[in-house]
Amino acid sequence: MGGEDVDARELRRRTVARFSEDFGSASFEEREAIDDAIRHMYSPDLKNGWGIHVVQEVKLLAKKEDRFALDSAIDELVHLGMQREMAAESIYKERCIPVNDGPSWAKYMLISGSPDDEYDIITLQYTEEGLLSVDENREGRAAAFGDDIAIECLATEFKREIYVVQAHGSDAMVDEENCVFFLPHRPRSQITEPPFFLFMKGTGWCGAGADHYEPLIAHPSTFVSQEKVAVVL
């Protein structure tokens, strides 16, 4: 981005650094709005939202150094007769950090699925009937997926608009059978570089349905009319 040679871990670090700086200087009302958005994405109210989502996820952060103690506590409940998933849900919710505000989001977004991460991501999946599954991420390979907050931070850091092109469907390819959205993320600062385009590939609507981002090469289309302006991808 911007001609800089930046690897994925450095992008995460710069994203979180930008977020933390902006979050720290925001007003109380702005921080409350950001916290509300984070809770909605990662610690949703499981009494609501079922008209939109079939499955909702709760994200928790477990310190890697605490995994043995967490496993031991879960095993104790299992020996007392509790089902494994119910025991895991109970212990993780009691002892892990929920992603529900700015500081916990910063910890979450730094996770790249590397052994060097401080935390592992635990994912609790729920349907309207209750707990569906517990992804314990025992190998620590799960990484935080860049959300709208992270992309806006990147846009601000690199002073350029970032457009996310979403494609959903059976094979998540861009064609007339699938749904495509162009979602702009503007920097909270002056724009000094051309826009950047990311293709977000997904295989379904459930749980936001995104698999990964891919860069897109774009060039302006030829002039057609004042009413029709397009970018060819």
PDB file of C-alpha atoms in Angstrom, residues 10-207:
ATOM      1  CA  GLU A  10       2.952  -5.018  10.476  1.00  0.00           C
ATOM      2  CA  LEU A  11      -0.390  -4.077   8.887  1.00  0.00           C
ATOM      3  CA  ARG A  12      -2.150  -5.405  11.965  1.00  0.00           C
ATOM      4  CA  ARG A  13       0.188  -3.516  14.266  1.00  0.00           C
ATOM      5  CA  ARG A  14      -0.321  -0.257  12.381  1.00  0.00           C
ATOM      6  CA  THR A  15      -4.082  -0.791  12.223  1.00  0.00           C
ATOM      7  CA  VAL A  16      -4.297  -1.270  15.995  1.00  0.00           C
ATOM      8  CA  ALA A  17      -1.905   1.610  16.681  1.00  0.00           C
ATOM      9  CA  ARG A  18      -4.043   3.923  14.541  1.00  0.00           C
ATOM     10  CA  PHE A  19      -7.219   2.719  16.231  1.00  0.00           C
ATOM     11  CA  SER A  20      -5.802   3.124  19.728  1.00  0.00           C
ATOM     12  CA  GLU A  21      -4.598   6.657  19.001  1.00  0.00           C
ATOM     13  CA  ASP A  22      -7.930   7.739  17.506  1.00  0.00           C
ATOM     14  CA  PHE A  23      -9.966   5.950  20.183  1.00  0.00           C
ATOM     15  CA  GLY A  24      -7.949   7.582  22.936  1.00  0.00           C
ATOM     16  CA  SER A  25      -8.528  11.066  21.545  1.00  0.00           C
ATOM     17  CA  ALA A  26     -12.250  10.541  20.814  1.00  0.00           C
ATOM     18  CA  SER A  27     -15.007  12.090  22.890  1.00  0.00           C
ATOM     19  CA  PHE A  28     -16.942  10.030  25.413  1.00  0.00           C
ATOM     20  CA  GLU A  29     -19.906   9.834  23.039  1.00  0.00           C
ATOM     21  CA  GLU A  30     -17.690   8.689  20.154  1.00  0.00           C
ATOM     22  CA  ARG A  31     -16.059   5.991  22.286  1.00  0.00           C
ATOM     23  CA  GLU A  32     -19.484   4.791  23.406  1.00  0.00           C
ATOM     24  CA  ALA A  33     -20.594   4.505  19.770  1.00  0.00           C
ATOM     25  CA  ILE A  34     -17.460   2.524  18.877  1.00  0.00           C
ATOM     26  CA  ASP A  35     -17.930   0.220  21.887  1.00  0.00           C
ATOM     27  CA  ASP A  36     -21.555  -0.372  20.864  1.00  0.00           C
ATOM     28  CA  ALA A  37     -20.474  -1.315  17.327  1.00  0.00           C
ATOM     29  CA  ILE A  38     -17.853  -3.731  18.664  1.00  0.00           C
ATOM     30  CA  ARG A  39     -20.340  -5.366  21.036  1.00  0.00           C
ATOM     31  CA  HIS A  40     -22.804  -5.764  18.175  1.00  0.00           C
ATOM     32  CA  MET A  41     -20.196  -7.624  16.096  1.00  0.00           C
ATOM     33  CA  TYR A  42     -18.422  -9.746  18.691  1.00  0.00           C
ATOM     34  CA  SER A  43     -20.559  -9.899  21.852  1.00  0.00           C
ATOM     35  CA  PRO A  44     -24.099  -9.691  20.466  1.00  0.00           C
ATOM     36  CA  ASP A  45     -27.251  -9.699  22.567  1.00  0.00           C
ATOM     37  CA  LEU A  46     -28.426 -13.265  21.984  1.00  0.00           C
ATOM     38  CA  LYS A  47     -32.007 -12.304  22.773  1.00  0.00           C
ATOM     39  CA  ASN A  48     -32.197 -10.242  19.587  1.00  0.00           C
ATOM     40  CA  GLY A  49     -31.096 -10.323  15.964  1.00  0.00           C
ATOM     41  CA  TRP A  50     -32.560 -13.668  14.987  1.00  0.00           C
ATOM     42  CA  GLY A  51     -34.676 -12.144  12.250  1.00  0.00           C
ATOM     43  CA  ILE A  52     -31.434 -11.381  10.415  1.00  0.00           C
ATOM     44  CA  HIS A  53     -28.963 -14.064  11.513  1.00  0.00           C
ATOM     45  CA  VAL A  54     -29.352 -17.830  11.688  1.00  0.00           C
ATOM     46  CA  VAL A  55     -26.138 -18.173  13.682  1.00  0.00           C
ATOM     47  CA  GLN A  56     -24.537 -15.556  15.931  1.00  0.00           C
ATOM     48  CA  GLU A  57     -20.999 -15.696  17.238  1.00  0.00           C
ATOM     49  CA  VAL A  58     -19.426 -14.556  20.491  1.00  0.00           C
ATOM     50  CA  LYS A  59     -15.681 -13.942  20.407  1.00  0.00           C
ATOM     51  CA  LEU A  60     -13.535 -14.467  23.515  1.00  0.00           C
ATOM     52  CA  LEU A  61      -9.791 -14.110  24.052  1.00  0.00           C
ATOM     53  CA  ALA A  62      -7.849 -16.758  25.950  1.00  0.00           C
ATOM     54  CA  LYS A  63      -4.256 -16.120  26.967  1.00  0.00           C
ATOM     55  CA  LYS A  64      -2.030 -18.790  25.480  1.00  0.00           C
ATOM     56  CA  GLU A  65      -0.288 -19.219  28.821  1.00  0.00           C
ATOM     57  CA  ASP A  66      -3.657 -19.960  30.476  1.00  0.00           C
ATOM     58  CA  ARG A  67      -4.726 -22.791  28.164  1.00  0.00           C
ATOM     59  CA  PHE A  68      -3.613 -25.587  30.497  1.00  0.00           C
ATOM     60  CA  ALA A  69      -5.501 -24.058  33.442  1.00  0.00           C
ATOM     61  CA  LEU A  70      -8.592 -23.562  31.271  1.00  0.00           C
ATOM     62  CA  ASP A  71      -8.476 -27.180  30.087  1.00  0.00           C
ATOM     63  CA  SER A  72      -8.127 -28.407  33.661  1.00  0.00           C
ATOM     64  CA  ALA A  73     -11.139 -26.372  34.775  1.00  0.00           C
ATOM     65  CA  ILE A  74     -13.212 -27.697  31.868  1.00  0.00           C
ATOM     66  CA  ASP A  75     -12.187 -31.286  32.657  1.00  0.00           C
ATOM     67  CA  GLU A  76     -13.286 -30.821  36.273  1.00  0.00           C
ATOM     68  CA  LEU A  77     -16.782 -29.868  35.140  1.00  0.00           C
ATOM     69  CA  VAL A  78     -16.874 -32.782  32.703  1.00  0.00           C
ATOM     70  CA  HIS A  79     -15.948 -35.189  35.530  1.00  0.00           C
ATOM     71  CA  LEU A  80     -18.886 -33.766  37.497  1.00  0.00           C
ATOM     72  CA  GLY A  81     -21.208 -34.823  34.685  1.00  0.00           C
ATOM     73  CA  MET A  82     -21.480 -31.707  32.529  1.00  0.00           C
ATOM     74  CA  GLN A  83     -21.340 -32.085  28.753  1.00  0.00           C
ATOM     75  CA  ARG A  84     -17.990 -31.042  27.265  1.00  0.00           C
ATOM     76  CA  GLU A  85     -19.334 -28.129  25.167  1.00  0.00           C
ATOM     77  CA  MET A  86     -21.437 -26.772  28.018  1.00  0.00           C
ATOM     78  CA  ALA A  87     -18.452 -26.989  30.350  1.00  0.00           C
ATOM     79  CA  ALA A  88     -16.220 -25.239  27.822  1.00  0.00           C
ATOM     80  CA  GLU A  89     -18.793 -22.486  27.308  1.00  0.00           C
ATOM     81  CA  SER A  90     -19.064 -21.926  31.057  1.00  0.00           C
ATOM     82  CA  ILE A  91     -15.318 -21.736  31.706  1.00  0.00           C
ATOM     83  CA  TYR A  92     -14.461 -19.641  28.663  1.00  0.00           C
ATOM     84  CA  LYS A  93     -17.210 -17.108  29.398  1.00  0.00           C
ATOM     85  CA  GLU A  94     -16.100 -16.908  33.034  1.00  0.00           C
ATOM     86  CA  ARG A  95     -12.333 -16.656  32.523  1.00  0.00           C
ATOM     87  CA  CYS A  96     -11.698 -15.219  29.052  1.00  0.00           C
ATOM     88  CA  ILE A  97     -11.855 -11.658  27.772  1.00  0.00           C
ATOM     89  CA  PRO A  98     -14.975 -10.772  25.784  1.00  0.00           C
ATOM     90  CA  VAL A  99     -14.438  -8.621  22.704  1.00  0.00           C
ATOM     91  CA  ASN A 100     -16.887  -5.892  23.693  1.00  0.00           C
ATOM     92  CA  ASP A 101     -15.057  -2.553  23.706  1.00  0.00           C
ATOM     93  CA  GLY A 102     -12.162  -0.643  22.180  1.00  0.00           C
ATOM     94  CA  PRO A 103      -9.322  -2.050  24.311  1.00  0.00           C
ATOM     95  CA  SER A 104     -10.435  -5.673  23.855  1.00  0.00           C
ATOM     96  CA  TRP A 105     -10.930  -5.083  20.105  1.00  0.00           C
ATOM     97  CA  ALA A 106      -7.314  -3.922  19.903  1.00  0.00           C
ATOM     98  CA  LYS A 107      -6.136  -7.153  21.561  1.00  0.00           C
ATOM     99  CA  TYR A 108      -8.362  -9.170  19.221  1.00  0.00           C
ATOM    100  CA  MET A 109      -7.266  -7.469  15.992  1.00  0.00           C
ATOM    101  CA  LEU A 110      -3.582  -8.121  16.754  1.00  0.00           C
ATOM    102  CA  ILE A 111      -4.166 -11.888  16.595  1.00  0.00           C
ATOM    103  CA  SER A 112      -2.693 -13.322  13.391  1.00  0.00           C
ATOM    104  CA  GLY A 113      -2.856 -17.040  14.144  1.00  0.00           C
ATOM    105  CA  SER A 114       0.826 -17.128  15.005  1.00  0.00           C
ATOM    106  CA  PRO A 115       2.524 -18.878  17.955  1.00  0.00           C
ATOM    107  CA  ASP A 116       3.802 -15.414  18.888  1.00  0.00           C
ATOM    108  CA  ASP A 117       0.284 -14.110  19.579  1.00  0.00           C
ATOM    109  CA  GLU A 118      -0.503 -13.333  23.203  1.00  0.00           C
ATOM    110  CA  TYR A 119      -4.095 -14.592  22.882  1.00  0.00           C
ATOM    111  CA  ASP A 120      -6.053 -17.346  21.157  1.00  0.00           C
ATOM    112  CA  ILE A 121      -9.513 -16.679  19.742  1.00  0.00           C
ATOM    113  CA  ILE A 122     -12.365 -18.728  21.209  1.00  0.00           C
ATOM    114  CA  THR A 123     -15.615 -18.668  19.212  1.00  0.00           C
ATOM    115  CA  LEU A 124     -18.986 -19.601  20.695  1.00  0.00           C
ATOM    116  CA  GLN A 125     -21.678 -20.146  18.062  1.00  0.00           C
ATOM    117  CA  TYR A 126     -25.358 -19.839  18.945  1.00  0.00           C
ATOM    118  CA  THR A 127     -28.670 -20.418  17.234  1.00  0.00           C
ATOM    119  CA  GLU A 128     -31.942 -19.113  18.582  1.00  0.00           C
ATOM    120  CA  GLU A 129     -32.320 -22.417  20.473  1.00  0.00           C
ATOM    121  CA  GLY A 130     -29.013 -22.017  22.306  1.00  0.00           C
ATOM    122  CA  LEU A 131     -25.356 -23.062  22.062  1.00  0.00           C
ATOM    123  CA  LEU A 132     -24.494 -24.629  18.705  1.00  0.00           C
ATOM    124  CA  SER A 133     -20.756 -25.204  18.973  1.00  0.00           C
ATOM    125  CA  VAL A 134     -17.541 -24.146  20.668  1.00  0.00           C
ATOM    126  CA  ASP A 135     -14.485 -23.541  18.497  1.00  0.00           C
ATOM    127  CA  GLU A 136     -11.672 -23.902  21.017  1.00  0.00           C
ATOM    128  CA  ASN A 137      -8.988 -23.113  18.416  1.00  0.00           C
ATOM    129  CA  ARG A 138      -6.649 -25.507  20.170  1.00  0.00           C
ATOM    130  CA  GLU A 139      -3.796 -25.038  17.681  1.00  0.00           C
ATOM    131  CA  GLY A 140      -4.017 -21.249  17.914  1.00  0.00           C
ATOM    132  CA  ARG A 141      -4.283 -20.729  14.169  1.00  0.00           C
ATOM    133  CA  ALA A 142      -7.434 -18.596  14.071  1.00  0.00           C
ATOM    134  CA  ALA A 143      -6.776 -14.982  13.112  1.00  0.00           C
ATOM    135  CA  ALA A 144      -8.917 -11.885  13.554  1.00  0.00           C
ATOM    136  CA  PHE A 145     -10.654 -10.980  10.306  1.00  0.00           C
ATOM    137  CA  GLY A 146     -10.413  -7.329   9.286  1.00  0.00           C
ATOM    138  CA  ASP A 147     -13.766  -5.666   9.950  1.00  0.00           C
ATOM    139  CA  ASP A 148     -15.094  -2.233   8.938  1.00  0.00           C
ATOM    140  CA  ILE A 149     -13.356  -0.590  11.886  1.00  0.00           C
ATOM    141  CA  ALA A 150      -9.992  -2.070  10.900  1.00  0.00           C
ATOM    142  CA  ILE A 151     -10.376  -1.089   7.247  1.00  0.00           C
ATOM    143  CA  GLU A 152     -11.279   2.484   8.176  1.00  0.00           C
ATOM    144  CA  CYS A 153      -8.151   2.588  10.337  1.00  0.00           C
ATOM    145  CA  LEU A 154      -6.062   1.353   7.397  1.00  0.00           C
ATOM    146  CA  ALA A 155      -7.674   3.944   5.125  1.00  0.00           C
ATOM    147  CA  THR A 156      -6.728   6.633   7.649  1.00  0.00           C
ATOM    148  CA  GLU A 157      -3.210   5.275   8.122  1.00  0.00           C
ATOM    149  CA  PHE A 158      -2.490   5.252   4.367  1.00  0.00           C
ATOM    150  CA  LYS A 159      -4.614   8.331   3.537  1.00  0.00           C
ATOM    151  CA  ARG A 160      -6.554   6.649   0.766  1.00  0.00           C
ATOM    152  CA  GLU A 161     -10.070   5.324   0.274  1.00  0.00           C
ATOM    153  CA  ILE A 162     -10.478   1.557   0.504  1.00  0.00           C
ATOM    154  CA  TYR A 163     -13.362  -0.055  -1.349  1.00  0.00           C
ATOM    155  CA  VAL A 164     -14.490  -3.530  -0.350  1.00  0.00           C
ATOM    156  CA  VAL A 165     -16.135  -5.521  -3.123  1.00  0.00           C
ATOM    157  CA  GLN A 166     -18.212  -8.317  -1.594  1.00  0.00           C
ATOM    158  CA  ALA A 167     -19.262 -11.426  -3.461  1.00  0.00           C
ATOM    159  CA  HIS A 168     -21.429 -14.127  -1.912  1.00  0.00           C
ATOM    160  CA  GLY A 169     -22.740 -17.343  -3.397  1.00  0.00           C
ATOM    161  CA  SER A 170     -21.982 -21.011  -3.863  1.00  0.00           C
ATOM    162  CA  ASP A 171     -18.518 -20.281  -5.257  1.00  0.00           C
ATOM    163  CA  ALA A 172     -18.246 -16.613  -4.232  1.00  0.00           C
ATOM    164  CA  MET A 173     -17.366 -15.446  -7.715  1.00  0.00           C
ATOM    165  CA  VAL A 174     -18.486 -12.213  -9.287  1.00  0.00           C
ATOM    166  CA  ASP A 175     -21.250 -12.941 -11.782  1.00  0.00           C
ATOM    167  CA  GLU A 176     -24.892 -12.121 -12.253  1.00  0.00           C
ATOM    168  CA  GLU A 177     -26.007 -14.935  -9.953  1.00  0.00           C
ATOM    169  CA  ASN A 178     -24.286 -13.484  -6.906  1.00  0.00           C
ATOM    170  CA  CYS A 179     -24.693 -10.337  -4.832  1.00  0.00           C
ATOM    171  CA  VAL A 180     -21.983  -7.717  -5.129  1.00  0.00           C
ATOM    172  CA  PHE A 181     -21.623  -4.599  -3.006  1.00  0.00           C
ATOM    173  CA  PHE A 182     -19.186  -1.724  -3.220  1.00  0.00           C
ATOM    174  CA  LEU A 183     -18.502  -0.555   0.306  1.00  0.00           C
ATOM    175  CA  PRO A 184     -16.311   2.570   0.592  1.00  0.00           C
ATOM    176  CA  HIS A 185     -14.181   3.216   3.655  1.00  0.00           C
ATOM    177  CA  ARG A 186     -12.980   6.813   3.806  1.00  0.00           C
ATOM    178  CA  PRO A 187      -9.993   7.919   5.882  1.00  0.00           C
ATOM    179  CA  ARG A 188     -10.609  10.219   8.823  1.00  0.00           C
ATOM    180  CA  SER A 189      -7.974  12.527   7.334  1.00  0.00           C
ATOM    181  CA  GLN A 190      -6.918  14.096   4.066  1.00  0.00           C
ATOM    182  CA  ILE A 191      -6.875  11.777   1.025  1.00  0.00           C
ATOM    183  CA  THR A 192      -3.464  11.892  -0.660  1.00  0.00           C
ATOM    184  CA  GLU A 193      -3.339   8.556  -2.542  1.00  0.00           C
ATOM    185  CA  PRO A 194      -5.540   6.806  -5.148  1.00  0.00           C
ATOM    186  CA  PRO A 195      -8.221   4.401  -3.849  1.00  0.00           C
ATOM    187  CA  PHE A 196      -7.451   0.788  -3.073  1.00  0.00           C
ATOM    188  CA  PHE A 197      -9.832  -2.090  -3.873  1.00  0.00           C
ATOM    189  CA  LEU A 198     -10.244  -5.333  -1.904  1.00  0.00           C
ATOM    190  CA  PHE A 199     -12.278  -8.326  -3.028  1.00  0.00           C
ATOM    191  CA  MET A 200     -13.986 -10.014  -0.072  1.00  0.00           C
ATOM    192  CA  LYS A 201     -14.840 -13.595  -0.900  1.00  0.00           C
ATOM    193  CA  GLY A 202     -17.621 -15.341   0.994  1.00  0.00           C
ATOM    194  CA  THR A 203     -19.544 -18.574   0.726  1.00  0.00           C
ATOM    195  CA  GLY A 204     -22.738 -17.638   2.532  1.00  0.00           C
ATOM    196  CA  TRP A 205     -24.520 -15.049   4.611  1.00  0.00           C
ATOM    197  CA  CYS A 206     -24.258 -16.866   7.931  1.00  0.00           C
ATOM    198  CA  GLY A 207     -21.790 -15.407  10.408  1.00  0.00           C
TER     199      GLY A 207
END
